[in-house]
């Protein structure tokens, strides 16, 4: 007898080599590969039960609810599933603030639906399902270091387990309210109007190769350089869009300077920033306290979330 109820905890992830832009193929196909790390303590917990009527419970907002509902309906149609579903979902971190809630959210619902109705699916196939909800969600099907591979049906695969290179992650929250423009819309706008977007696409493969070798070699400085480059290059496509998309706040820039200053002095830290103002700092664990102390002097940080690379999904009844 198949399970009629499941609880999934899936983690957010942050890209070190960014996904920014979609191909013109259907199915939410990315235009670039990407490479990310899972965040152990930033999670979406989603419970799905077979029920009498459909329901979605959670603080999703109108748009989020509609997006989740159409994802569930498409999955049911594709797999000829007739049952009504009760879905409840919550994040343990602020949503819509550049902390990738769509990644953990769509990974969690994908893992729940496939557990209940398509348990024979491989992780690769699950990542393809999750990608259709949100490009970054493909990566949250796994924990640790993960990459998205471009293909006719792009998928994610593990690069290395977290424990093979344990690093800490600090999330400096500098803006608590929702960002001005969502990622999907901003990507489209960037691709249509930025004069440097073509270069972004052309240089992506080389960036992926460098990041993969930095991880294989556990070369912190090499990973730091390529990650910061990918981040700034992505944001340069946004800033050169017309009208520009500028997510950063003054504190975002202060933290960039701080990370560069610290690394020049030998502290193992680098920054990355997604489609929002928050700065994520990746640190070697022996240097995390130095970074935390240095951040004390930066004005405009409303909170600091400390976690580590990890984020293996958890499934329970
Ligand atoms: C990433 N971001 O690689 C990049 C970096 C934000 C900046 O993936 O349109 O919510 O749902 O596929 O996954 C955020 O975009 O976009 C994102 P959709 P998603 O993490």
XYZ file of C-alpha atoms and ligand atoms in Angstrom:
337
model
C 0.000 0.000 0.000
C 1.624 3.319 -1.034
C 2.034 6.079 1.558
C -0.826 8.579 1.663
C 1.101 11.267 3.510
C 4.699 12.509 3.605
C 6.767 15.305 5.156
C 9.779 16.643 3.279
C 12.404 19.067 4.482
C 14.413 20.531 1.589
C 17.158 23.115 1.969
C 17.787 26.388 0.179
C 20.941 26.646 -1.869
C 23.157 29.451 -3.073
C 24.800 29.458 -6.445
C 28.527 30.130 -6.644
C 28.353 30.031 -10.441
C 25.052 31.699 -11.144
C 22.063 30.697 -13.218
C 20.699 33.853 -14.806
C 18.626 33.634 -17.962
C 16.451 31.069 -19.675
C 16.703 29.376 -23.031
C 13.796 29.809 -25.439
C 12.769 26.162 -24.962
C 9.640 25.322 -22.940
C 9.845 23.759 -19.461
C 11.775 26.528 -17.701
C 15.083 25.568 -19.309
C 18.067 27.582 -18.069
C 20.351 29.343 -20.549
C 23.391 28.653 -18.369
C 24.691 25.860 -16.192
C 25.194 26.660 -12.495
C 26.966 25.373 -9.403
C 25.673 25.721 -5.866
C 26.034 24.753 -2.250
C 23.146 23.595 -0.075
C 22.424 25.512 3.140
C 21.948 23.089 5.998
C 19.679 25.150 8.259
C 17.572 27.166 5.781
C 14.730 24.868 4.942
C 11.223 24.509 3.595
C 9.128 21.887 5.342
C 6.263 20.621 3.198
C 3.611 18.081 4.164
C 1.462 16.490 1.470
C -1.486 14.187 2.250
C -4.023 12.542 0.010
C -7.289 14.175 0.966
C -10.956 14.719 0.072
C -10.404 18.182 -1.377
C -7.437 20.236 -2.563
C -5.938 22.707 -0.105
C -2.699 24.691 0.116
C -1.832 26.035 3.567
C 1.069 28.401 4.156
C 2.212 31.997 3.945
C 2.810 31.988 0.217
C 1.149 35.135 -1.051
C -1.225 35.113 -3.980
C 1.443 34.660 -6.634
C 3.309 31.966 -4.743
C 0.113 30.039 -4.134
C -0.876 30.204 -7.824
C 2.604 29.078 -8.895
C 2.581 26.125 -6.479
C -0.949 25.160 -7.439
C -0.190 25.104 -11.173
C 2.983 23.071 -10.501
C 0.974 20.459 -8.563
C -1.744 20.376 -11.231
C 0.789 19.906 -14.012
C 2.424 17.024 -12.107
C -0.976 15.367 -11.611
C -1.902 15.787 -15.278
C 1.431 14.450 -16.532
C 1.200 11.379 -14.329
C -2.555 10.826 -14.485
C -3.066 11.307 -10.748
C -6.695 11.828 -9.712
C -6.366 12.284 -5.928
C -7.018 15.575 -4.159
C -4.096 16.804 -2.043
C -3.729 18.725 1.165
C -0.430 20.625 1.078
C 1.002 22.627 3.949
C 4.331 24.352 3.612
C 6.500 26.687 5.667
C 9.977 28.180 5.545
C 12.201 28.722 8.541
C 13.778 31.816 6.908
C 12.455 35.084 5.405
C 10.840 34.541 2.000
C 11.130 36.733 -1.104
C 14.302 38.404 0.081
C 16.896 36.813 -2.157
C 17.197 33.757 0.066
C 16.047 31.301 -2.602
C 12.760 30.196 -1.071
C 11.585 28.993 -4.479
C 14.529 26.567 -4.590
C 13.738 24.803 -1.320
C 9.984 25.169 -1.869
C 9.814 23.536 -5.289
C 12.364 20.888 -4.293
C 10.250 20.025 -1.244
C 6.979 19.707 -3.171
C 8.742 17.700 -5.908
C 10.226 15.253 -3.418
C 6.862 14.913 -1.661
C 4.880 14.292 -4.861
C 7.431 11.856 -6.278
C 7.643 10.002 -2.951
C 3.874 9.507 -2.931
C 3.212 8.869 -6.609
C 6.446 8.176 -8.547
C 8.886 6.553 -6.104
C 10.690 4.863 -8.990
C 11.992 8.194 -10.311
C 15.750 8.744 -10.078
C 17.184 11.834 -8.365
C 18.140 13.159 -11.785
C 14.526 12.885 -12.955
C 13.305 14.514 -9.748
C 15.673 17.417 -10.392
C 14.106 17.842 -13.847
C 10.644 17.990 -12.291
C 11.802 20.530 -9.690
C 13.463 22.656 -12.397
C 10.099 23.200 -14.053
C 8.935 24.896 -10.857
C 12.070 26.974 -10.441
C 15.491 26.660 -12.044
C 17.394 26.775 -8.768
C 15.092 24.112 -7.254
C 16.726 21.450 -9.434
C 19.831 21.827 -7.226
C 17.987 21.509 -3.891
C 17.067 17.897 -4.673
C 20.580 17.142 -3.335
C 22.749 18.514 -0.538
C 26.400 19.585 -0.698
C 28.077 20.873 -3.855
C 25.711 20.513 -6.821
C 25.717 21.503 -10.488
C 23.083 21.966 -13.154
C 24.038 20.377 -16.452
C 22.562 21.915 -19.605
C 20.734 19.532 -21.924
C 17.418 19.302 -23.798
C 15.946 18.562 -20.368
C 18.473 20.173 -17.997
C 19.116 18.423 -14.711
C 21.145 18.696 -11.527
C 23.743 16.271 -10.241
C 25.966 16.133 -7.160
C 29.525 17.440 -7.496
C 30.847 16.598 -4.016
C 29.339 15.829 -0.597
C 29.443 18.676 1.930
C 31.582 16.700 4.367
C 34.409 16.439 1.819
C 34.959 20.190 2.136
C 33.056 21.580 5.115
C 32.633 25.339 4.866
C 30.458 27.747 6.851
C 27.975 30.174 5.355
C 26.917 33.480 6.914
C 23.827 35.179 5.537
C 23.904 38.909 6.273
C 20.317 40.138 5.983
C 20.317 43.810 5.023
C 16.751 44.037 3.712
C 13.800 42.299 5.385
C 11.035 43.319 2.976
C 10.349 41.803 -0.438
C 12.587 42.695 -3.337
C 11.399 44.990 -6.117
C 11.442 42.564 -9.056
C 11.204 38.761 -8.992
C 13.988 36.669 -10.547
C 12.031 35.295 -13.511
C 10.965 38.752 -14.624
C 14.386 40.285 -13.975
C 16.087 37.527 -16.004
C 13.823 38.178 -18.962
C 14.370 41.914 -18.730
C 18.154 41.474 -18.477
C 18.337 39.136 -21.463
C 16.276 41.557 -23.543
C 18.062 44.797 -22.687
C 21.585 44.341 -21.277
C 24.423 44.872 -23.795
C 26.672 42.512 -21.791
C 24.213 39.592 -21.584
C 25.746 37.807 -24.601
C 29.155 37.830 -22.885
C 27.568 36.421 -19.742
C 26.298 33.442 -21.751
C 29.556 33.026 -23.690
C 31.829 32.930 -20.628
C 29.694 30.669 -18.492
C 31.202 27.327 -19.442
C 34.730 28.488 -18.604
C 33.561 29.721 -15.185
C 31.956 26.343 -14.470
C 35.189 24.525 -15.363
C 37.243 26.704 -13.002
C 34.763 26.261 -10.147
C 34.631 22.504 -10.590
C 38.433 22.247 -10.491
C 38.631 24.588 -7.466
C 36.247 22.288 -5.585
C 38.091 19.132 -6.628
C 41.367 20.721 -5.430
C 39.772 22.313 -2.286
C 41.422 25.527 -3.463
C 39.660 28.233 -1.426
C 41.183 31.264 -3.169
C 40.442 29.850 -6.617
C 36.813 29.176 -5.654
C 36.563 32.612 -4.037
C 37.847 34.401 -7.154
C 35.588 32.612 -9.616
C 32.509 32.822 -7.370
C 32.866 36.560 -6.776
C 33.502 37.035 -10.494
C 30.350 35.097 -11.445
C 28.302 37.064 -8.915
C 29.556 40.473 -10.062
C 29.231 39.513 -13.719
C 25.592 38.472 -13.162
C 24.853 41.714 -11.318
C 26.582 43.692 -14.082
C 24.069 42.266 -16.571
C 21.282 43.489 -14.286
C 22.784 46.926 -13.706
C 23.316 47.466 -17.441
C 19.692 46.571 -18.228
C 17.362 49.394 -19.225
C 15.850 50.450 -16.923
C 18.511 49.031 -14.558
C 17.853 46.339 -11.958
C 19.824 47.260 -8.860
C 19.124 45.037 -5.869
C 21.994 46.230 -3.682
C 21.713 48.393 -0.567
C 24.578 50.427 0.938
C 25.287 47.599 3.398
C 25.592 45.155 0.477
C 28.501 47.202 -0.870
C 30.075 47.620 2.577
C 30.143 43.845 3.026
C 31.693 43.305 -0.419
C 34.526 45.662 0.590
C 34.879 43.965 3.947
C 35.148 40.477 2.414
C 37.775 41.638 -0.062
C 39.737 43.415 2.657
C 39.612 40.369 4.955
C 40.703 37.983 2.211
C 43.613 40.203 1.240
C 44.719 39.912 4.869
C 44.570 36.118 4.737
C 41.094 35.383 6.130
C 39.380 32.684 4.103
C 36.096 34.331 3.166
C 34.292 35.298 -0.021
C 30.937 36.846 -0.854
C 28.078 36.032 -3.161
C 24.780 37.845 -3.759
C 21.635 36.558 -5.467
C 18.626 38.460 -6.789
C 18.324 40.556 -3.660
C 20.348 42.706 -1.302
C 21.503 40.040 1.159
C 25.132 38.979 1.154
C 26.169 35.395 1.698
C 29.676 34.894 3.012
C 31.377 31.547 2.592
C 34.053 30.997 5.226
C 36.565 28.376 6.201
C 35.287 27.275 9.653
C 38.502 28.344 11.421
C 37.931 31.903 10.137
C 34.168 32.223 10.688
C 34.488 33.992 14.054
C 36.894 36.555 12.581
C 34.309 37.327 9.901
C 31.433 37.519 12.417
C 33.418 39.989 14.549
C 34.309 42.113 11.505
C 30.638 42.248 10.440
C 29.802 43.819 13.805
C 31.239 47.086 12.512
C 29.007 47.169 9.406
C 25.920 49.346 9.637
C 22.659 48.090 8.169
C 22.781 44.360 8.941
C 19.442 43.465 10.551
C 20.436 39.878 11.273
C 23.115 37.364 10.656
C 22.173 33.737 9.985
C 24.956 31.218 10.473
C 24.817 27.865 8.780
C 27.086 25.476 6.931
C 27.179 23.739 3.595
C 24.895 20.704 3.730
C 21.215 20.520 3.009
C 20.577 16.891 2.191
C 16.769 16.600 1.877
C 14.946 14.687 4.634
C 11.814 12.635 4.094
C 9.568 11.290 6.859
C 6.009 10.146 7.394
C 20.845 31.104 -8.886
N 19.100 32.852 -8.923
O 21.600 30.438 -9.611
C 20.381 32.442 -9.411
C 21.312 33.525 -8.980
C 19.120 34.173 -8.401
C 20.433 34.700 -8.697
O 18.115 30.972 -9.531
O 12.646 31.764 -12.819
O 13.831 31.481 -8.591
O 12.071 30.306 -10.887
O 13.708 29.535 -12.599
O 15.401 29.787 -9.606
C 16.702 32.590 -8.691
O 15.874 32.272 -9.716
O 14.240 31.419 -11.077
C 18.013 32.091 -9.068
P 13.104 30.712 -11.887
P 14.791 31.114 -9.642
O 20.524 30.711 -7.735
